Short mmCIF file of C-alpha atoms in Angstrom, two decimals:
data_model
loop_
_atom_site.label_atom_id
_atom_site.label_comp_id
_atom_site.label_asym_id
_atom_site.label_seq_id
_atom_site.Cartn_x
_atom_site.Cartn_y
_atom_site.Cartn_z
CA MET N 1 19.99 9.50 8.22
CA ASP N 2 19.55 6.68 10.64
CA GLY N 3 22.31 4.09 10.37
CA GLU N 4 24.57 6.34 8.29
CA ILE N 5 28.27 5.98 9.21
CA LEU N 6 30.12 9.24 9.20
CA GLU N 7 33.84 9.05 8.45
CA GLU N 8 36.02 10.89 10.90
CA MET N 9 38.05 13.70 9.42
CA PRO N 10 41.76 12.92 9.58
CA VAL N 11 43.65 14.87 12.17
CA TYR N 12 46.81 16.55 10.90
CA GLU N 13 49.79 16.02 13.13
CA GLU N 14 52.63 18.43 12.61
CA PRO N 15 55.99 16.69 12.33
CA SER N 16 58.26 17.07 15.30
CA ARG N 17 60.46 20.12 15.05
CA ASP N 18 63.19 18.38 16.99
CA ILE N 19 65.72 17.11 14.45
CA LEU N 20 69.33 16.03 14.48
CA ILE N 21 72.19 17.58 12.53
CA GLY N 22 74.52 14.64 12.83
CA GLU N 23 74.47 14.22 16.62
CA LEU N 24 73.54 17.85 17.30
CA PRO N 25 69.89 18.33 18.40
CA ILE N 26 68.14 21.48 17.17
CA PHE N 27 64.54 22.76 17.41
CA LEU N 28 63.11 24.32 14.25
CA CYS N 29 61.38 27.69 14.56
CA ASN N 30 58.34 28.91 12.64
CA GLU N 31 60.34 29.55 9.48
CA LEU N 32 61.39 25.89 9.50
CA ILE N 33 63.53 25.04 6.43
CA GLN N 34 63.40 27.18 3.31
CA GLN N 35 64.90 26.41 -0.09
CA ILE N 36 65.75 29.64 -1.91
CA ASN N 37 67.38 29.10 -5.30
CA ASN N 38 70.44 26.96 -4.57
CA GLN N 39 70.50 27.77 -0.88
CA LEU N 40 68.94 26.16 2.16
CA VAL N 41 67.95 28.43 5.06
CA VAL N 42 67.37 26.80 8.44
CA THR N 43 65.96 28.76 11.42
CA PHE N 44 66.25 27.05 14.78
CA MET N 45 67.14 27.10 18.44
CA CYS N 46 69.95 25.13 20.00
CA ASP N 47 71.65 24.96 23.38
CA GLU N 48 75.15 24.32 22.02
CA SER N 49 77.84 26.89 21.23
CA MET N 50 77.98 28.69 17.89
CA ASP N 51 81.23 26.93 16.97
CA ASP N 52 79.68 23.52 17.68
CA ILE N 53 76.61 24.41 15.60
CA VAL N 54 78.59 25.56 12.57
CA GLY N 55 80.90 22.56 12.86
CA ALA N 56 77.98 20.14 12.97
CA PHE N 57 76.40 21.57 9.81
CA ARG N 58 79.71 21.49 7.94
CA VAL N 59 80.21 17.76 8.44
CA CYS N 60 76.57 16.67 8.20
CA GLU N 61 76.04 15.15 4.74
CA SER N 62 72.26 14.84 5.15
CA PHE N 63 69.42 15.50 7.59
CA THR N 64 65.67 14.93 7.50
CA TYR N 65 62.59 16.91 8.46
CA SER N 66 59.17 15.34 8.01
CA ASP N 67 59.48 13.18 4.89
CA THR N 68 62.10 15.31 3.17
CA SER N 69 65.83 14.64 3.18
CA TYR N 70 68.31 17.42 2.57
CA GLU N 71 71.62 16.09 1.26
CA GLY N 72 74.96 17.67 0.49
CA TYR N 73 74.39 21.10 2.11
CA THR N 74 77.75 21.40 3.86
CA ILE N 75 78.96 24.88 2.86
CA VAL N 76 78.03 27.55 5.41
CA LYS N 77 77.42 30.83 3.56
CA ALA N 78 75.94 32.82 6.45
CA PHE N 79 75.21 32.33 10.13
CA ASN N 80 73.17 34.83 12.14
CA MET N 81 71.48 35.02 15.52
CA ARG N 82 68.88 37.15 17.23
CA VAL N 83 67.41 37.32 20.72
CA GLY N 84 63.61 37.42 20.87
CA ASP N 85 61.32 39.19 23.32
CA ASP N 86 61.26 36.00 25.35
CA GLU N 87 65.08 36.24 25.61
CA LYS N 88 65.49 33.02 23.64
CA THR N 89 68.28 32.90 21.07
CA VAL N 90 67.23 32.06 17.53
CA TYR N 91 69.80 31.07 14.90
CA GLN N 92 69.55 31.18 11.13
CA ILE N 93 72.07 29.40 8.93
CA THR N 94 72.33 29.57 5.15
CA LEU N 95 73.79 26.51 3.42
CA GLU N 96 74.89 25.57 -0.08
CA LYS N 97 75.97 22.34 -1.71
CA LEU N 98 79.57 21.71 -2.68
CA PRO N 99 79.89 22.21 -6.45
CA GLU N 100 80.12 18.95 -8.38
CA ASP N 101 83.39 20.12 -9.92
CA PRO N 102 84.97 22.56 -7.45
CA PHE N 103 88.14 23.04 -9.50
CA THR N 104 88.87 25.07 -12.60
CA ASP N 105 90.75 23.43 -15.49
CA ASP N 106 93.97 25.10 -14.35
CA GLN N 107 93.47 23.86 -10.80
CA GLU N 108 92.73 20.33 -12.02
CA PHE N 109 95.94 20.41 -14.07
CA ALA N 110 97.97 21.69 -11.13
CA LEU N 111 96.55 19.03 -8.80
CA THR N 112 97.17 16.23 -11.31
CA TYR N 113 100.70 17.46 -11.93
CA ALA N 114 101.45 17.62 -8.20
CA VAL N 115 100.16 14.08 -7.61
CA ASP N 116 101.94 12.62 -10.64
CA ASN N 117 105.26 14.17 -9.56
CA MET N 118 104.96 13.45 -5.85
CA PRO N 119 107.99 11.53 -4.50
CA ASP N 120 107.27 7.89 -3.75
CA GLU N 121 108.02 8.44 -0.06
CA ASP N 122 105.27 11.09 0.12
CA ALA N 123 102.91 9.03 -2.04
CA LEU N 124 103.00 6.28 0.56
CA GLU N 125 101.57 8.76 3.06
CA HIS N 126 98.71 9.71 0.70
CA LYS N 127 97.67 6.45 -0.96
CA SER N 128 94.04 7.57 -1.33
CA LEU N 129 95.12 10.04 -4.04
CA PHE N 130 95.87 7.16 -6.39
CA ALA N 131 93.46 4.95 -8.34
CA ASN N 132 92.81 1.29 -7.60
CA TRP N 133 94.15 -1.26 -10.08
CA GLU N 134 90.81 -3.09 -9.95
CA ASP N 135 88.96 0.03 -11.16
CA LEU N 136 90.91 0.23 -14.42
CA GLY N 137 89.20 -1.17 -17.50
CA LYS N 138 90.46 -4.34 -19.16
CA GLY N 139 93.04 -3.39 -21.75
CA GLU N 140 93.45 0.15 -20.38
CA TRP N 141 96.94 1.54 -20.90
CA ILE N 142 99.07 1.84 -17.75
CA PRO N 143 102.07 4.09 -18.42
CA GLU N 144 105.45 3.59 -16.82
CA GLY N 145 105.63 5.42 -13.49
CA GLN N 146 101.88 5.38 -12.78
CA ARG N 147 101.12 4.46 -9.18
CA LEU N 148 98.14 2.30 -8.26
CA ASN N 149 96.66 0.74 -5.16
CA TYR N 150 96.23 -3.02 -5.00
CA ASN N 151 95.76 -5.36 -2.05
CA ASP N 152 96.33 -2.50 0.45
CA LYS N 153 99.72 -1.72 -1.11
CA LEU N 154 100.91 1.03 -3.42
CA TRP N 155 102.55 -0.10 -6.65
CA LYS N 156 104.49 1.69 -9.37
CA CYS N 157 104.34 0.61 -12.99
CA ALA N 158 107.83 -0.47 -14.04
CA LYS N 159 106.97 -0.99 -17.71
CA GLY N 160 104.09 0.52 -19.67
CA HIS N 161 101.48 -2.06 -20.64
CA ASN N 162 97.79 -2.67 -21.24
CA LYS N 163 95.96 -3.99 -18.21
CA ASN N 164 95.62 -7.74 -18.19
CA THR N 165 93.50 -9.22 -15.41
CA ASP N 166 95.83 -12.23 -15.30
CA TYR N 167 98.81 -10.03 -14.39
CA TRP N 168 97.92 -8.09 -11.29
CA PRO N 169 100.54 -6.12 -9.33
CA GLY N 170 102.91 -8.61 -7.75
CA LYS N 171 102.23 -11.38 -10.26
CA ASP N 172 104.90 -10.32 -12.74
CA PRO N 173 107.78 -8.40 -11.11
CA THR N 174 108.73 -6.83 -14.46
CA LEU N 175 105.43 -4.90 -14.59
CA PHE N 176 105.10 -3.39 -11.10
CA GLU N 177 107.35 -2.33 -8.26
CA GLN N 178 105.92 -2.46 -4.76
CA LEU N 179 106.33 0.80 -2.82
CA ASP N 180 105.69 -0.43 0.70
CA LYS N 181 108.82 1.03 2.29
CA ASP N 182 106.60 2.63 4.95
CA GLU N 183 106.62 -0.70 6.80
CA HIS N 184 110.30 -0.20 7.66
CA GLU N 185 112.12 2.86 8.93
CA GLY N 186 115.23 2.31 6.86
CA THR N 187 117.42 2.69 9.94
CA ILE N 188 120.28 0.40 10.89
CA ASP N 189 117.94 -1.27 13.41
CA ASP N 190 115.05 -1.54 10.94
CA PRO N 191 116.51 -1.83 7.42
CA ILE N 192 114.30 -2.01 4.32
CA PRO N 193 114.25 -5.49 2.72
CA VAL N 194 115.27 -5.50 -0.93
CA PRO N 195 112.84 -7.67 -2.96
CA GLU N 196 114.03 -10.66 -4.99
CA SER N 197 112.61 -8.97 -8.10
CA VAL N 198 115.21 -6.18 -7.94
CA THR N 199 117.21 -7.59 -10.88
CA THR N 200 114.15 -7.91 -13.12
CA SER N 201 111.84 -5.00 -12.26
CA GLY N 202 114.29 -2.77 -10.41
CA PHE N 203 113.90 -1.18 -7.00
CA THR N 204 113.89 2.43 -5.85
CA TYR N 205 116.46 3.10 -3.14
CA ILE N 206 116.79 6.25 -1.02
CA TYR N 207 120.22 7.63 -0.24
CA GLY N 208 120.87 7.60 3.49
CA LYS N 209 118.58 4.63 4.17
CA TYR N 210 119.67 1.17 5.30
CA TYR N 211 118.73 -1.99 3.37
CA SER N 212 118.88 -5.70 4.06
CA TRP N 213 119.83 -8.29 1.46
CA ASN N 214 120.76 -11.96 1.93
CA GLY N 215 121.28 -11.49 5.67
CA ALA N 216 123.54 -8.45 5.39
CA THR N 217 122.84 -4.75 5.98
CA TYR N 218 123.89 -1.98 3.61
CA LEU N 219 123.80 1.83 3.67
CA CYS N 220 122.76 3.47 0.40
CA LYS N 221 125.52 6.04 -0.09
CA ARG N 222 126.84 7.32 -3.39
CA GLY N 223 130.52 6.68 -3.90
CA SER N 224 133.12 8.74 -5.78
CA VAL N 225 131.26 12.03 -5.24
CA PRO N 226 132.09 14.91 -2.87
CA ASN N 227 129.86 15.27 0.17
CA PRO N 228 127.58 12.23 -0.51
CA GLU N 229 125.58 13.04 2.61
CA GLU N 230 124.06 16.00 0.75
CA MET N 231 122.28 13.45 -1.47
CA TYR N 232 120.50 11.83 1.49
CA GLY N 233 116.76 11.70 0.88
CA GLN N 234 117.09 11.55 -2.91
CA GLU N 235 115.81 8.48 -4.77
CA VAL N 236 117.59 6.27 -7.29
CA LYS N 237 116.16 3.29 -9.14
CA LEU N 238 118.56 0.40 -9.70
CA THR N 239 118.30 -3.09 -11.14
CA TYR N 240 121.03 -4.45 -8.88
CA ALA N 241 121.11 -5.80 -5.36
CA PRO N 242 123.27 -3.87 -2.85
CA ASP N 243 126.12 -6.43 -2.84
CA ALA N 244 126.66 -5.84 -6.56
CA LEU N 245 127.30 -2.11 -6.12
CA ILE N 246 129.58 -1.88 -3.09
CA GLY N 247 131.59 1.32 -3.25
CA HIS N 248 129.41 2.81 -5.97
CA TYR N 249 125.98 3.03 -4.35
CA PHE N 250 126.29 1.05 -1.12
CA VAL N 251 128.47 0.63 1.94
CA THR N 252 128.54 -2.59 3.91
CA VAL N 253 127.59 -2.07 7.56
#
């Protein structure tokens, strides 16, 4: 009909097959990306080495093709390659998500036990294993010996108590002991400062380490025992400053 306006049919544009796996560029082949049960199968070409390809997929938390995001597929279950008639190498990788709870009950128990019984010196090297004081609920019970992060420091509960937001670690020395001995080597040139709260909340010393108190330096060394050097590296919690235990637990330097 005269004057009739015909609408143009929309033209479908295929999404680009060039995508990034982290910073690794790949080109999807005809099979594209297939979801089969709990697995994701990606068929592609790439100019990088096989080790680089597998490594990129293992650390890539998410990638996108078209309008779809694929998240959490970081476990590589299979990785294959073939060379086509055109002598181009085609790869196919099969991925799965990390299980939400990757540990059995026995494994969870073993991990918890290992963390709870880790020496303080080792705990300072693995602070991320311990909860943050801020994340505990108001009134939640904090048992004696529990270690918590607060203000970029690791603290150890000196006396079991219910969390009170007015008494954060460091506010009341009778509730928490600060375990920040990693700031000092404990050598004669870099002794560990003994906190003023030692007589109220106690302090954990390490045999064989050097400590400073009121301007003097002391070596933590057990007295009246044979071969005290064999105890070096062991921990002892005391509620006394070094100058109060000369000859028993400390030697003046």
